[in-house]
Every structure is written in structure tokens, then in C-alpha cells.
PDB file of C-alpha atoms in Angstrom:
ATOM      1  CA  UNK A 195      17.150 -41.106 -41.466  1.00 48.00           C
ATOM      2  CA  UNK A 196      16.284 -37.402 -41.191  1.00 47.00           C
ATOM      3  CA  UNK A 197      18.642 -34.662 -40.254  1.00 49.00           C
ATOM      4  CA  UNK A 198      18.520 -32.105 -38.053  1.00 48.00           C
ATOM      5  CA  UNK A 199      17.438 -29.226 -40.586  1.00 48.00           C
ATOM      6  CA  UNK A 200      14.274 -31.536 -41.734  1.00 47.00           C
ATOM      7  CA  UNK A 201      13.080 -32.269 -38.257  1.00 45.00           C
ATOM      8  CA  UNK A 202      13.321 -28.186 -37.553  1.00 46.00           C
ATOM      9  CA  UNK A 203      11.291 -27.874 -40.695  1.00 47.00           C
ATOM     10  CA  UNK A 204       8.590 -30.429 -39.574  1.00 47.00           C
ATOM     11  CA  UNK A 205       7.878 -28.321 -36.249  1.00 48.00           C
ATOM     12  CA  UNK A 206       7.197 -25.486 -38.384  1.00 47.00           C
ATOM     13  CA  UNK A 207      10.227 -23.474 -37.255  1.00 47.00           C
ATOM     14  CA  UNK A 208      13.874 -23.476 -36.787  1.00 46.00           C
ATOM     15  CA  UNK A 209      14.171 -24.511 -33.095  1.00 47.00           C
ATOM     16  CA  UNK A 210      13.973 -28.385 -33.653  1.00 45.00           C
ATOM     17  CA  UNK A 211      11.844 -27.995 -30.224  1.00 46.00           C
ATOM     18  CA  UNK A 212       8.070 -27.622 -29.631  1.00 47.00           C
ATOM     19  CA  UNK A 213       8.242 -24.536 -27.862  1.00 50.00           C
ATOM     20  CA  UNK A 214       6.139 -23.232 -31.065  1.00 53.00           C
ATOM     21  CA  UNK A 215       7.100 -19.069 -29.846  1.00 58.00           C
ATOM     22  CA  UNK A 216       5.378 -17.939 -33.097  1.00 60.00           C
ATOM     23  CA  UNK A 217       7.119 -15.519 -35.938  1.00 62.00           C
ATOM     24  CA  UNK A 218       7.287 -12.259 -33.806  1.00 66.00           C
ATOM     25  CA  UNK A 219       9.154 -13.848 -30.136  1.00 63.00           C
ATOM     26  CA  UNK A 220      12.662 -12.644 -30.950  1.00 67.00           C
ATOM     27  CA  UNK A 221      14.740 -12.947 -27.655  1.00 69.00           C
ATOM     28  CA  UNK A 222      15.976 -10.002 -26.322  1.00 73.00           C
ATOM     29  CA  UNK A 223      19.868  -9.856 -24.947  1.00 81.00           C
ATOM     30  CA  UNK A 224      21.484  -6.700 -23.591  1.00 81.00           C
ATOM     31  CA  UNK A 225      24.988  -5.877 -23.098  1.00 87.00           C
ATOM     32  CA  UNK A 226      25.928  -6.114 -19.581  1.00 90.00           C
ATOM     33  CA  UNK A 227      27.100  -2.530 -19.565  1.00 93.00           C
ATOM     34  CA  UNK A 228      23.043  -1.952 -19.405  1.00 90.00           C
ATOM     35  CA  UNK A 229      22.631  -4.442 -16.345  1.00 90.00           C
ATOM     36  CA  UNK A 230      25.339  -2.414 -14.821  1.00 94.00           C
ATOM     37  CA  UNK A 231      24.281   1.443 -15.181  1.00 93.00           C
ATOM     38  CA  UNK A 232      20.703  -0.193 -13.771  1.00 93.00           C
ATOM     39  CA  UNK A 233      22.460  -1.673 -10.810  1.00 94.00           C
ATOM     40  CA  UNK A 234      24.271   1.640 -10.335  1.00 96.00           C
ATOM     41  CA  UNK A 235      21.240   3.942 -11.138  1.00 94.00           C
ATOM     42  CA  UNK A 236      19.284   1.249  -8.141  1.00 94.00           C
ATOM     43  CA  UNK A 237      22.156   2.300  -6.152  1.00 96.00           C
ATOM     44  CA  UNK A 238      22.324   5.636  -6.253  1.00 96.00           C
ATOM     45  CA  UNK A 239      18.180   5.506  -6.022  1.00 95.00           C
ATOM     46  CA  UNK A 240      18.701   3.730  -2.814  1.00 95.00           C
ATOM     47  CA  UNK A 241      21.399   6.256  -1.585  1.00 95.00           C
ATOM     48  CA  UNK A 242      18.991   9.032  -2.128  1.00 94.00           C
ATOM     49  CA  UNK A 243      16.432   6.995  -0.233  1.00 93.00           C
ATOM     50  CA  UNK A 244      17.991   6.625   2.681  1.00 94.00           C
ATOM     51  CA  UNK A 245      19.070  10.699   2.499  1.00 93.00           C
ATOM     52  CA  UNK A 246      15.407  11.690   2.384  1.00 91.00           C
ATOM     53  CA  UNK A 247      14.562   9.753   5.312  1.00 90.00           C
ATOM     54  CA  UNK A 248      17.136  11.921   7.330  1.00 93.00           C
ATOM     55  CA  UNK A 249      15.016  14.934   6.435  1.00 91.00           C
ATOM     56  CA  UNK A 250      11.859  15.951   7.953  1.00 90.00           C
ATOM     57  CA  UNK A 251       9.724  17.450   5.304  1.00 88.00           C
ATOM     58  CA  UNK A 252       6.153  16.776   7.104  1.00 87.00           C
ATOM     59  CA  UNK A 253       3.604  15.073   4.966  1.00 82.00           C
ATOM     60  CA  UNK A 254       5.927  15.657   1.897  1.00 87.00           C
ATOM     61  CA  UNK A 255       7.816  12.534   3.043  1.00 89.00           C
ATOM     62  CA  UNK A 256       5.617   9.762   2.142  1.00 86.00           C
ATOM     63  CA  UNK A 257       5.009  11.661  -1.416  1.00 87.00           C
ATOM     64  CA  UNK A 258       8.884  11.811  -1.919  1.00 91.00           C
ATOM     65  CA  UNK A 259       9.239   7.714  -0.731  1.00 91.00           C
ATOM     66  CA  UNK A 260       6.487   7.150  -2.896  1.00 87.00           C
ATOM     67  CA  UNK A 261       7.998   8.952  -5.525  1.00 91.00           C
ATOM     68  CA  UNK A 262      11.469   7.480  -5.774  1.00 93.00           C
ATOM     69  CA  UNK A 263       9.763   3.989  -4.971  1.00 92.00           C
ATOM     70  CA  UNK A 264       7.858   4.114  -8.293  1.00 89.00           C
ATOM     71  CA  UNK A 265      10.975   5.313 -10.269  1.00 92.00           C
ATOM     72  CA  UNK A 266      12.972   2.298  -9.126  1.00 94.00           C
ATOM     73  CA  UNK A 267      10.289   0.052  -9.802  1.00 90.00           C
ATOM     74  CA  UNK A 268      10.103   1.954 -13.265  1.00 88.00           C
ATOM     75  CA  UNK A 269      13.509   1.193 -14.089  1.00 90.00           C
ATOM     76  CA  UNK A 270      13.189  -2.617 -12.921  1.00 90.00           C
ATOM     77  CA  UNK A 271       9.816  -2.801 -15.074  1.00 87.00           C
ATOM     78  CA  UNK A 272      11.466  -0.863 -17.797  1.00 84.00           C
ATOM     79  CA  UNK A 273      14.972  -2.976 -17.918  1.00 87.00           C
ATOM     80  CA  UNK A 274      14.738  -6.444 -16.077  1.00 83.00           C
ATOM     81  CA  UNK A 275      11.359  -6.991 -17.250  1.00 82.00           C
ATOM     82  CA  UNK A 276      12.233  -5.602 -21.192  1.00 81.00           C
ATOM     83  CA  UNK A 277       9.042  -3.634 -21.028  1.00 80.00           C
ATOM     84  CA  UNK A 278      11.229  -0.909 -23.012  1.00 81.00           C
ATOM     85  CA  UNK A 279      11.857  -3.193 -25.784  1.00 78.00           C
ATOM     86  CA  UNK A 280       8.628  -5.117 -25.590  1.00 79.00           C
ATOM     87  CA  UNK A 281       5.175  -4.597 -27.598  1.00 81.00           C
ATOM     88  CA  UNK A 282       3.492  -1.071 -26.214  1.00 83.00           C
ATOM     89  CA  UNK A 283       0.172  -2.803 -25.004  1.00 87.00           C
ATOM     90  CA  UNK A 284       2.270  -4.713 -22.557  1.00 83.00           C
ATOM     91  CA  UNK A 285       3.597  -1.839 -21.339  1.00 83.00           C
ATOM     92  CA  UNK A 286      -0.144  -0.259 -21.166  1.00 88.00           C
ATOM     93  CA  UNK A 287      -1.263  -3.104 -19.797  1.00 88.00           C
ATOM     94  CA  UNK A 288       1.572  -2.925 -16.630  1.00 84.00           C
ATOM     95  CA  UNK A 289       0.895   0.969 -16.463  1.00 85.00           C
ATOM     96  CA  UNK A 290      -2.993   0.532 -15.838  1.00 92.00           C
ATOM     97  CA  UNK A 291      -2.242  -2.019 -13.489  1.00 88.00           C
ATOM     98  CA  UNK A 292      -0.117   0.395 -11.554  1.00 85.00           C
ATOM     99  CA  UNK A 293      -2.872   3.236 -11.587  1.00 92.00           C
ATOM    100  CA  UNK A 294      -5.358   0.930 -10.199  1.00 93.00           C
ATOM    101  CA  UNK A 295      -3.065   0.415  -7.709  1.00 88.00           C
ATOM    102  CA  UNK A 296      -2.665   3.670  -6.781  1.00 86.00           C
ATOM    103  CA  UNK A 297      -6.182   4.702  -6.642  1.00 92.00           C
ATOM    104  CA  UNK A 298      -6.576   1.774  -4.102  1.00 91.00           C
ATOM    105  CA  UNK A 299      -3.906   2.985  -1.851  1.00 87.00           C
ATOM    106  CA  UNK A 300      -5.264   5.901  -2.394  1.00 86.00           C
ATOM    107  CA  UNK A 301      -8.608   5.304  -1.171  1.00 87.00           C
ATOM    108  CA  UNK A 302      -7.240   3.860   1.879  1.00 86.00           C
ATOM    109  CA  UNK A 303      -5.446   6.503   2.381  1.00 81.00           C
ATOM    110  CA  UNK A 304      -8.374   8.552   2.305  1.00 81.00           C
ATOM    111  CA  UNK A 305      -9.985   6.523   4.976  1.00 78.00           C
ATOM    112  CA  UNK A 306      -7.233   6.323   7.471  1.00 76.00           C
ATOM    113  CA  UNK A 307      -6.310   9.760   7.204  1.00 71.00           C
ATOM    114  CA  UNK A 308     -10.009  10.790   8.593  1.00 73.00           C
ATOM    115  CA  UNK A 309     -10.259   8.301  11.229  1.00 73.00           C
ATOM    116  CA  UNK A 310     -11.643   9.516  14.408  1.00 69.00           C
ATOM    117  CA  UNK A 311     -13.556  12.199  12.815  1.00 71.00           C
ATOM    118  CA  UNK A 312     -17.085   9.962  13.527  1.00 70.00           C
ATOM    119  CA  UNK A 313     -16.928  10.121  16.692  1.00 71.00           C
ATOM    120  CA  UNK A 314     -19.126  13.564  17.007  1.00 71.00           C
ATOM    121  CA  UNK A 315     -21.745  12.650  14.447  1.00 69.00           C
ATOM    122  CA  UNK A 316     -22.006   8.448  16.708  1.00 67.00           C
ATOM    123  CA  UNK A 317     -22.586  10.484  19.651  1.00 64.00           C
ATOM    124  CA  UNK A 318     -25.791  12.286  18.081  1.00 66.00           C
ATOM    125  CA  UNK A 319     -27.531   9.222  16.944  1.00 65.00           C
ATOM    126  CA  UNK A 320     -30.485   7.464  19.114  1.00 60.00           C
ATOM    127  CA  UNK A 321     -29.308   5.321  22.279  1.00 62.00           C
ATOM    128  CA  UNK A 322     -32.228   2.669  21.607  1.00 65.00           C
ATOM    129  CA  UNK A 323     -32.288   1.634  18.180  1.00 69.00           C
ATOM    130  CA  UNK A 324     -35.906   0.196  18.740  1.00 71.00           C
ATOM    131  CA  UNK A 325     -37.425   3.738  19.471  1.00 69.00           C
ATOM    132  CA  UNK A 326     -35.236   6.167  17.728  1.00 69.00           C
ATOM    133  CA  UNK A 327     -38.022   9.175  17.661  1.00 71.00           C
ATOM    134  CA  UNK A 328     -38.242   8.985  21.446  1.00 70.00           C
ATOM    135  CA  UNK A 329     -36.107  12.042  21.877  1.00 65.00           C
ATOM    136  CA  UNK A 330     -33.584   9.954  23.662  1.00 65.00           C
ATOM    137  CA  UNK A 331     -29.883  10.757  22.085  1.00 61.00           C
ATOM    138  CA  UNK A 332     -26.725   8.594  22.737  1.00 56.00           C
ATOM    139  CA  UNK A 333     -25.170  11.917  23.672  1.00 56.00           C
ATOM    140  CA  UNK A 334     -27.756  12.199  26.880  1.00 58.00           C
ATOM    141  CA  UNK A 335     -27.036   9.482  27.555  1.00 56.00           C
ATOM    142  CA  UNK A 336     -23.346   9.744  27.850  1.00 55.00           C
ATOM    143  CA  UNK A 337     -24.488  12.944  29.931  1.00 57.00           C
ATOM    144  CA  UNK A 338     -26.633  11.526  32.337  1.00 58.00           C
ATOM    145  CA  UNK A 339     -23.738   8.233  33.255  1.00 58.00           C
ATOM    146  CA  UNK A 340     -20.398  11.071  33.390  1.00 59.00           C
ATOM    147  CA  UNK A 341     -23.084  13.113  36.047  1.00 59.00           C
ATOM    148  CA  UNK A 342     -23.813  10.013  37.683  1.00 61.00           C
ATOM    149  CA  UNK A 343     -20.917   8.921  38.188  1.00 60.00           C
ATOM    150  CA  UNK A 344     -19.382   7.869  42.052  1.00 62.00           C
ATOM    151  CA  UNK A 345     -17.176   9.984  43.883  1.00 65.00           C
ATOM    152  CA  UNK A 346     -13.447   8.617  44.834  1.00 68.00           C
ATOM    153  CA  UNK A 347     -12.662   6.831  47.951  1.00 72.00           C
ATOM    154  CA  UNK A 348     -11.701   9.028  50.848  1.00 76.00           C
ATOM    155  CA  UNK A 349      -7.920   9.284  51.728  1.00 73.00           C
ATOM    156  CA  UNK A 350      -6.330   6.919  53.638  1.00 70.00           C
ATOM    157  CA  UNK A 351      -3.966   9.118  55.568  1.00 59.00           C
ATOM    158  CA  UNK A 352      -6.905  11.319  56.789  1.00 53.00           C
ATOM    159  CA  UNK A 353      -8.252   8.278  58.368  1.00 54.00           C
ATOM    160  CA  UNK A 354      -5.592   6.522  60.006  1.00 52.00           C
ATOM    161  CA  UNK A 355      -3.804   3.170  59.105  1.00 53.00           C
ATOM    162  CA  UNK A 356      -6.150   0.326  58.117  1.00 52.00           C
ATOM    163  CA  UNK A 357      -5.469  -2.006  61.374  1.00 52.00           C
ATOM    164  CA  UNK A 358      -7.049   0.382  63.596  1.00 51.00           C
ATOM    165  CA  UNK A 359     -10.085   0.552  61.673  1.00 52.00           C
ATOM    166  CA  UNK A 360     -10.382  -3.187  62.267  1.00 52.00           C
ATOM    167  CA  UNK A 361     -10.354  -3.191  65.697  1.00 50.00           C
TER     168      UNK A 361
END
């Protein structure tokens, strides 16, 4: 019969399981007085949330959101997630996915913010895509149907009541 200690040693580490972490997985345990101040500094980053919200600062607003958003995730990444304590290409590895994450938002931000602005340039461009050197623009066009257009309905009090017109 083998003992514990020999069947550890046949696995190749000191576990007695096959897990097989390798030499450098070291499991990392905080105090709770860490999980705590996080908790508290989440609070407090939520109190100040809510504050900014009350104040109007124009287009600063969604910069100061954004900003506190990324610091709370920051201290979740940092703490929950042992980035701080883990190897550094981890944490590069997190931090580049984050700043291709903000050049997408960023790009759509870039193309909602000019919505609208087409609008003048569609209007230039030819009405009939088959002959587009006639001299024809979608703007005459748009000309020629507002001229067009019908006049209103005459009144119906200068007219009388609609029974009479009936009869």
C-alpha cells in the first residue's frame, strides 16, 4: 500500500490531485480588510456617481461617467481579479484590451456625433443614377415637387355647412 506523500510524489507535485498548476501558480489570499476598503472605495465611487449626475456640466458629463466608470472597473480588475498581484503581461494583456475598446466606442462616437450632417452633400448628387451627367440634380428636383405642390382645401366655414352643399 502507498501513502499519501508517495501518491503526491507520483503526480509530480504535492497536491495528490491532477490539477498539474505547474511550479509558478501560487494561490493568492487577501485579508478581508482588503475586500472591505474595495467594497467601501466601490461605495463611495458610486456615491460620487450619482452626485455628478445631479450636475449639469454639458458634454463634460459623459467624460466624467466615463471617467469614474473606468476607475471602478480598475479597482475590480486590479483587486477581485488579482491583476495587482498577477504576472505584468496579464495585466498588459487586460489594458490593451481596454484601449481597443475605447477606440471602438470611440469611433462610434465619432459617427453618431455627426449624424445629419449628409444631408446637404445627398441633396447635390444626381436624381437618376443611370444618367448622372445629364445636369439633372436631386436638389432640382426637390425644387421643382415643393413648387409643384397643391394648394390647401378651401375653408369650410366660408362655404357653409356640408348638408347644404348636398342638396
Amino acid at each position: 500500500m502507498s501513502t499519501h506523500a508517495e501518491a503526491a510524489g507520483a503526480h509530480g507535485h504535492g497536491h495528490g490531485h491532477g490539477h498539474g498548476h505547474g511550479a509558478d501558480h501560487v494561490p493568492h489570499v487577501l485579508p478581508l480588510k482588503v475586500y472591505i476598503a474595495t467594497w467601501l472605495a466601490l461605495l463611495v465611487l458610486t456615491v460620487v456617481t450619482v452626485g455628478a449626475s445631479y450636475v449639469d456640466l454639458g458634454a463634460a458629463n459623459l467624460a466624467i461617467a466615463v471617467l469614474i466608470a473606468t476607475t471602478k472597473a480598475g479597482v475590480v480588475a486590479l483587486i477581485f481579479m488579482h491583476l495587482k498581484w498577477d504576472h505584468k503581461f496579464h495585466t498588459l494583456i487586460f489594458a490593451s484590451s481596454l484601449i481597443f475598446l475605447a477606440i471602438f466606442i470611440g469611433f462610434t462616437m465619432f459617427d453618431t456625433a455627426n449624424r445629419g450632417r449628409a444631408e446637404e452633400i445627398e441633396a447635390e448628387r444626381p436624381a437618376d443614377i443611370k444618367a448622372p451627367f445629364d445636369g439633372k440634380r436631386a436638389a432640382d428636383d426637390w425644387r421643382m415637387k415643393r413648387a409643384q405642390k397643391a394648394p390647401p382645401p378651401p375653408a369650410h366655414g366660408a362655404q357653409g355647412n356640408g348638408a347644404e352643399q348636398a342638396k
